[in-house]
Amino acid sequence: MAQKASKLVIVTEKVLLKKVAKIIEDAGATGYTVVPAGGKGSRGVRSSGQPTVSDAFSNVKFEVLTPNRDMAVKISDEVAAQFFDDYSGIAYICDVMEVLHAHTF
Amino acid sequence: MAQKASKLVIVTEKVLLKKVAKIIEDAGATGYTVVPAGGKGSRGVRSSGQPTVSDAFSNVKFEVLTPNRDMAVKISDEVAAQFFDDYSGIAYICDVMEVLHAHTF
Amino acid sequence: MAQKASKLVIVTEKVLLKKVAKIIEDAGATGYTVVPAGGKGSRGVRSSGQPTVSDAFSNVKFEVLTPNRDMAVKISDEVAAQFFDDYSGIAYICDVMEVLHAHTF
């Protein structure tokens, strides 16, 4: 049952939620997880100022399990090309991963 | 102080929060983290429809640091056996991990 | 474009949000992500009791991409020294990571 996979993580602004989700789906990924997020990047503080309890989570973090690195890179390249000139964002891969149980693989 | 560990990640429906927490505790794990989550899997869109700002986070993501892979697999097997026929869910392991500081290890 | 990095994860109490953010910034990290979190550690249940839908997320999880392990350890040591005697917390590193796109690196 165990399978190797790559985990692609994308953190970006919440306004891009649906557009990034569409890119992930169009790339053929069978599922993803979205988590509310705040933070700070080199474009200055992400979300509204120093993170606070009430308004810190105006970003989103996507996690996508992909069957191989190529799909992860394809999604990341597309998201970066479309949005990262104008919006805050970061994309990275965790390589070591073992999928134990899933409906989504 | 540094210790190796496995990180088990389980994403499933929020209604299972307490039941999954109990399985984790019964397996002997000394702690876990829970994060609100939304997303999409092969059973169709998780949570209520295309993720939106207001209703996207009807899932939960558990992260459990376990001292070895066996405990992670045991928890994952139990959660999948009890719930993954009827509920959306995915479970996976990140193998490479170094615990620096914790009350929980 | 791909770069290796370490990912430092710190889960602790929400009251420490600004103080931990300052330690991360002072260490020279160019960005971080914050996610609401609940959970349970060896000091007893983190947040207010058994996690529930309404009050589970009184912790925060920081994720910091650092260019090397040394910066991650420095941040972790500082946070643990200042706070982990009095507050719940855990800090760990994911070693295998590839940064694809970012404003923050």
XYZ file of C-alpha atoms in Angstrom:
315
model
C 0.000 0.000 0.000
C 2.891 2.361 0.683
C 3.820 4.576 -2.248
C 6.494 7.181 -2.780
C 5.362 10.675 -3.668
C 6.481 14.257 -3.697
C 4.799 16.865 -1.559
C 4.526 20.283 -3.140
C 3.887 23.178 -0.773
C 2.703 26.563 -2.073
C 2.086 29.514 0.236
C 0.469 32.532 -1.374
C -2.224 35.147 -0.975
C -5.767 34.013 -0.242
C -7.177 35.957 -3.178
C -5.493 33.378 -5.449
C -7.175 30.383 -3.812
C -9.422 29.358 -6.698
C -6.899 30.132 -9.421
C -4.152 28.064 -7.794
C -6.620 25.248 -7.103
C -7.516 25.195 -10.796
C -3.861 24.967 -11.845
C -3.367 22.045 -9.453
C -6.410 20.239 -10.807
C -5.532 20.939 -14.433
C -2.089 19.406 -13.855
C -3.753 16.109 -13.001
C -3.234 16.040 -9.231
C -5.925 13.948 -7.578
C -6.176 16.027 -4.443
C -4.785 18.805 -2.336
C -5.093 20.295 1.120
C -5.528 23.990 1.878
C -4.668 25.555 5.234
C -5.124 29.179 6.337
C -1.776 30.901 6.818
C -0.115 34.166 7.646
C 3.510 35.113 7.627
C 6.223 37.360 6.366
C 8.292 37.330 3.191
C 10.854 39.548 1.537
C 8.130 41.645 -0.094
C 7.404 42.828 3.427
C 4.974 41.390 5.897
C 2.481 39.084 4.237
C -1.097 39.544 5.412
C -1.829 42.776 7.218
C 1.243 43.799 9.170
C 2.893 42.021 12.067
C 0.919 38.818 12.559
C -1.814 39.158 15.099
C -4.424 36.778 16.373
C -7.263 38.349 14.441
C -5.879 39.089 11.014
C -2.811 36.906 10.592
C -4.330 34.330 8.311
C -4.933 36.151 5.048
C -2.696 33.741 3.129
C -3.266 30.108 2.199
C -0.928 27.136 2.186
C -1.552 24.413 -0.403
C -0.120 20.930 0.040
C -0.283 18.669 -2.987
C 0.878 15.050 -3.079
C 2.082 14.303 -6.582
C 3.166 10.899 -7.910
C 6.484 12.335 -9.083
C 8.666 15.438 -8.992
C 7.760 16.437 -12.561
C 4.128 17.146 -11.752
C 5.139 19.161 -8.700
C 7.548 21.262 -10.755
C 4.951 21.764 -13.490
C 2.391 23.095 -11.009
C 4.972 25.270 -9.282
C 6.241 26.739 -12.569
C 2.728 27.582 -13.693
C 1.750 29.226 -10.397
C 4.990 31.218 -10.250
C 4.728 32.342 -13.878
C 1.153 33.536 -13.482
C 1.274 35.113 -10.036
C 4.620 35.507 -8.313
C 5.538 38.751 -10.078
C 2.504 40.434 -8.574
C 1.735 38.458 -5.413
C 3.693 37.088 -2.479
C 4.407 33.405 -2.741
C 6.785 30.543 -2.189
C 6.815 27.001 -3.552
C 8.910 24.103 -2.336
C 9.056 20.312 -2.431
C 9.535 17.727 0.299
C 11.051 14.722 -1.434
C 10.892 11.992 1.144
C 7.406 10.775 1.648
C 5.488 7.562 1.972
C 1.768 7.488 1.333
C 0.146 4.932 3.617
C -3.565 5.268 2.992
C -5.546 7.490 0.709
C -8.639 7.820 -1.359
C -6.722 10.283 -3.421
C -3.928 8.153 -4.890
C 19.318 16.883 22.094
C 18.514 16.170 18.460
C 16.500 13.015 17.865
C 15.275 11.288 14.736
C 11.545 10.781 14.374
C 8.869 10.102 11.821
C 6.159 12.621 11.101
C 2.761 11.135 10.358
C 0.288 13.414 8.594
C -3.419 12.559 8.471
C -5.941 14.780 6.699
C -9.570 13.853 7.211
C -13.017 15.233 7.987
C -13.443 17.450 11.032
C -16.234 15.286 12.393
C -13.577 12.641 13.145
C -11.402 14.980 15.228
C -11.950 13.364 18.614
C -11.953 9.790 17.330
C -8.660 10.196 15.478
C -7.148 12.013 18.474
C -8.070 9.033 20.664
C -6.426 6.555 18.278
C -3.253 8.658 18.306
C -3.196 8.796 22.086
C -4.004 5.107 22.488
C -1.042 4.262 20.241
C 1.277 5.882 22.753
C 2.165 9.088 20.894
C 3.072 11.821 23.355
C 1.616 14.660 21.356
C 0.101 15.850 18.133
C -0.810 19.044 16.317
C -4.145 19.740 14.643
C -4.619 22.348 11.934
C -7.850 23.369 10.173
C -7.831 22.306 6.530
C -9.870 22.204 3.365
C -9.138 20.645 0.049
C -10.134 18.263 -2.658
C -9.693 14.515 -3.051
C -10.803 11.816 -5.434
C -14.098 11.436 -3.603
C -14.911 14.886 -4.941
C -14.313 18.213 -3.321
C -13.659 17.867 0.383
C -15.457 20.396 2.542
C -18.359 22.194 0.930
C -17.609 22.696 -2.726
C -14.798 24.629 -4.345
C -12.755 26.048 -1.498
C -13.835 29.521 -0.494
C -12.677 31.857 2.188
C -15.617 31.204 4.451
C -16.185 27.471 4.286
C -12.979 25.896 3.066
C -11.745 24.581 6.376
C -14.118 21.783 7.286
C -11.309 19.220 7.408
C -8.511 18.777 9.909
C -4.853 17.930 9.425
C -3.127 15.987 12.187
C 0.643 15.941 12.497
C 2.110 13.379 14.870
C 5.798 12.983 15.665
C 6.445 9.334 16.440
C 9.718 7.844 17.679
C 9.722 5.311 14.847
C 7.954 4.323 11.640
C 6.114 1.417 13.294
C 4.017 3.651 15.530
C 3.150 5.884 12.585
C 2.023 2.912 10.509
C 0.005 1.500 13.411
C -1.898 4.768 13.861
C -2.420 5.148 10.121
C -3.667 1.567 9.730
C -6.140 1.982 12.569
C -7.499 5.303 11.299
C -7.827 3.975 7.736
C -9.491 0.742 8.840
C -12.066 2.540 10.962
C -12.867 5.546 8.809
C -11.476 5.681 5.276
C -14.209 3.539 3.738
C -16.796 6.105 4.774
C -14.892 9.370 5.062
C -12.362 11.283 2.971
C -8.830 10.926 4.219
C -5.177 10.559 3.442
C -2.244 9.473 5.595
C 1.438 9.836 4.787
C 4.840 9.867 6.473
C 7.765 12.262 6.218
C 10.801 10.198 7.090
C 13.551 12.743 7.499
C 13.165 14.726 10.624
C 15.212 15.962 13.509
C 13.557 16.950 16.765
C 15.457 19.841 18.348
C 13.417 20.818 21.389
C 10.215 19.475 22.828
C 8.238 18.884 25.920
C 6.601 16.067 24.067
C 9.536 13.727 23.425
C 16.304 27.947 -9.672
C 15.985 25.025 -7.272
C 17.780 25.483 -3.957
C 18.274 23.240 -0.971
C 17.006 24.495 2.365
C 16.022 23.340 5.812
C 12.484 23.725 7.057
C 12.184 24.545 10.730
C 8.799 23.876 12.334
C 7.897 25.371 15.718
C 4.546 24.708 17.370
C 3.844 26.739 20.478
C 1.227 28.842 22.262
C -0.447 31.675 20.370
C 0.463 34.195 23.070
C 4.081 33.880 21.904
C 3.302 34.735 18.270
C 5.025 38.113 18.111
C 7.974 37.128 20.279
C 8.781 34.033 18.228
C 8.332 36.019 15.001
C 10.871 38.533 16.259
C 13.427 35.802 17.050
C 12.972 34.387 13.544
C 13.465 37.790 11.961
C 16.436 38.678 14.146
C 18.141 35.438 13.085
C 18.122 36.661 9.502
C 15.410 34.447 8.039
C 13.788 36.143 5.084
C 10.317 34.814 5.696
C 8.065 32.465 7.600
C 4.568 31.074 7.543
C 2.211 30.928 10.518
C -0.722 28.543 10.753
C -3.321 28.256 13.524
C -2.940 24.999 15.430
C -4.274 22.985 18.311
C -3.042 19.760 19.761
C -1.802 17.839 22.736
C 1.639 17.496 24.280
C 3.169 15.920 27.342
C 2.302 18.978 29.427
C -1.294 17.911 28.954
C -3.719 18.989 26.298
C -2.514 22.078 24.484
C -5.189 24.692 23.884
C -8.285 24.384 25.991
C -8.962 20.727 26.633
C -9.735 17.978 24.140
C -9.687 19.616 20.730
C -13.073 20.789 19.602
C -14.260 22.619 16.551
C -14.601 25.940 18.279
C -11.580 26.246 20.537
C -8.966 23.851 19.191
C -6.725 26.377 17.533
C -5.156 28.358 20.361
C -1.632 27.392 19.288
C 0.381 28.504 16.294
C 2.670 26.587 13.975
C 5.600 28.450 12.429
C 7.336 27.145 9.340
C 10.625 28.801 8.438
C 12.736 27.988 5.392
C 16.368 28.585 6.274
C 19.323 28.400 3.879
C 21.114 25.960 6.175
C 20.711 23.846 9.293
C 22.711 26.259 11.459
C 20.170 29.067 11.208
C 17.352 26.645 11.999
C 19.162 25.387 15.090
C 19.973 28.922 16.208
C 16.313 29.977 16.024
C 15.172 26.802 17.731
C 17.710 27.129 20.538
C 16.699 30.721 21.190
C 12.964 29.988 21.232
C 13.438 26.964 23.495
C 15.724 28.827 25.890
C 13.338 31.743 26.256
C 9.995 29.969 26.352
C 9.924 26.184 26.570
C 10.362 26.052 30.340
C 7.115 27.953 30.773
C 5.118 27.255 27.633
C 4.231 24.220 25.555
C 6.302 23.878 22.446
C 8.113 21.654 20.015
C 10.697 22.420 17.354
C 11.868 20.123 14.580
C 13.610 20.215 11.210
C 12.737 18.639 7.878
C 16.058 18.207 6.101
C 15.085 17.318 2.565
C 13.629 20.226 0.740
C 13.879 21.914 -2.595
C 12.799 25.508 -3.038
C 11.356 26.021 -6.513
C 10.081 29.576 -6.549
C 10.070 32.289 -3.960
C 10.230 35.957 -3.345
C 11.708 35.104 -0.009
C 14.983 33.400 -0.981
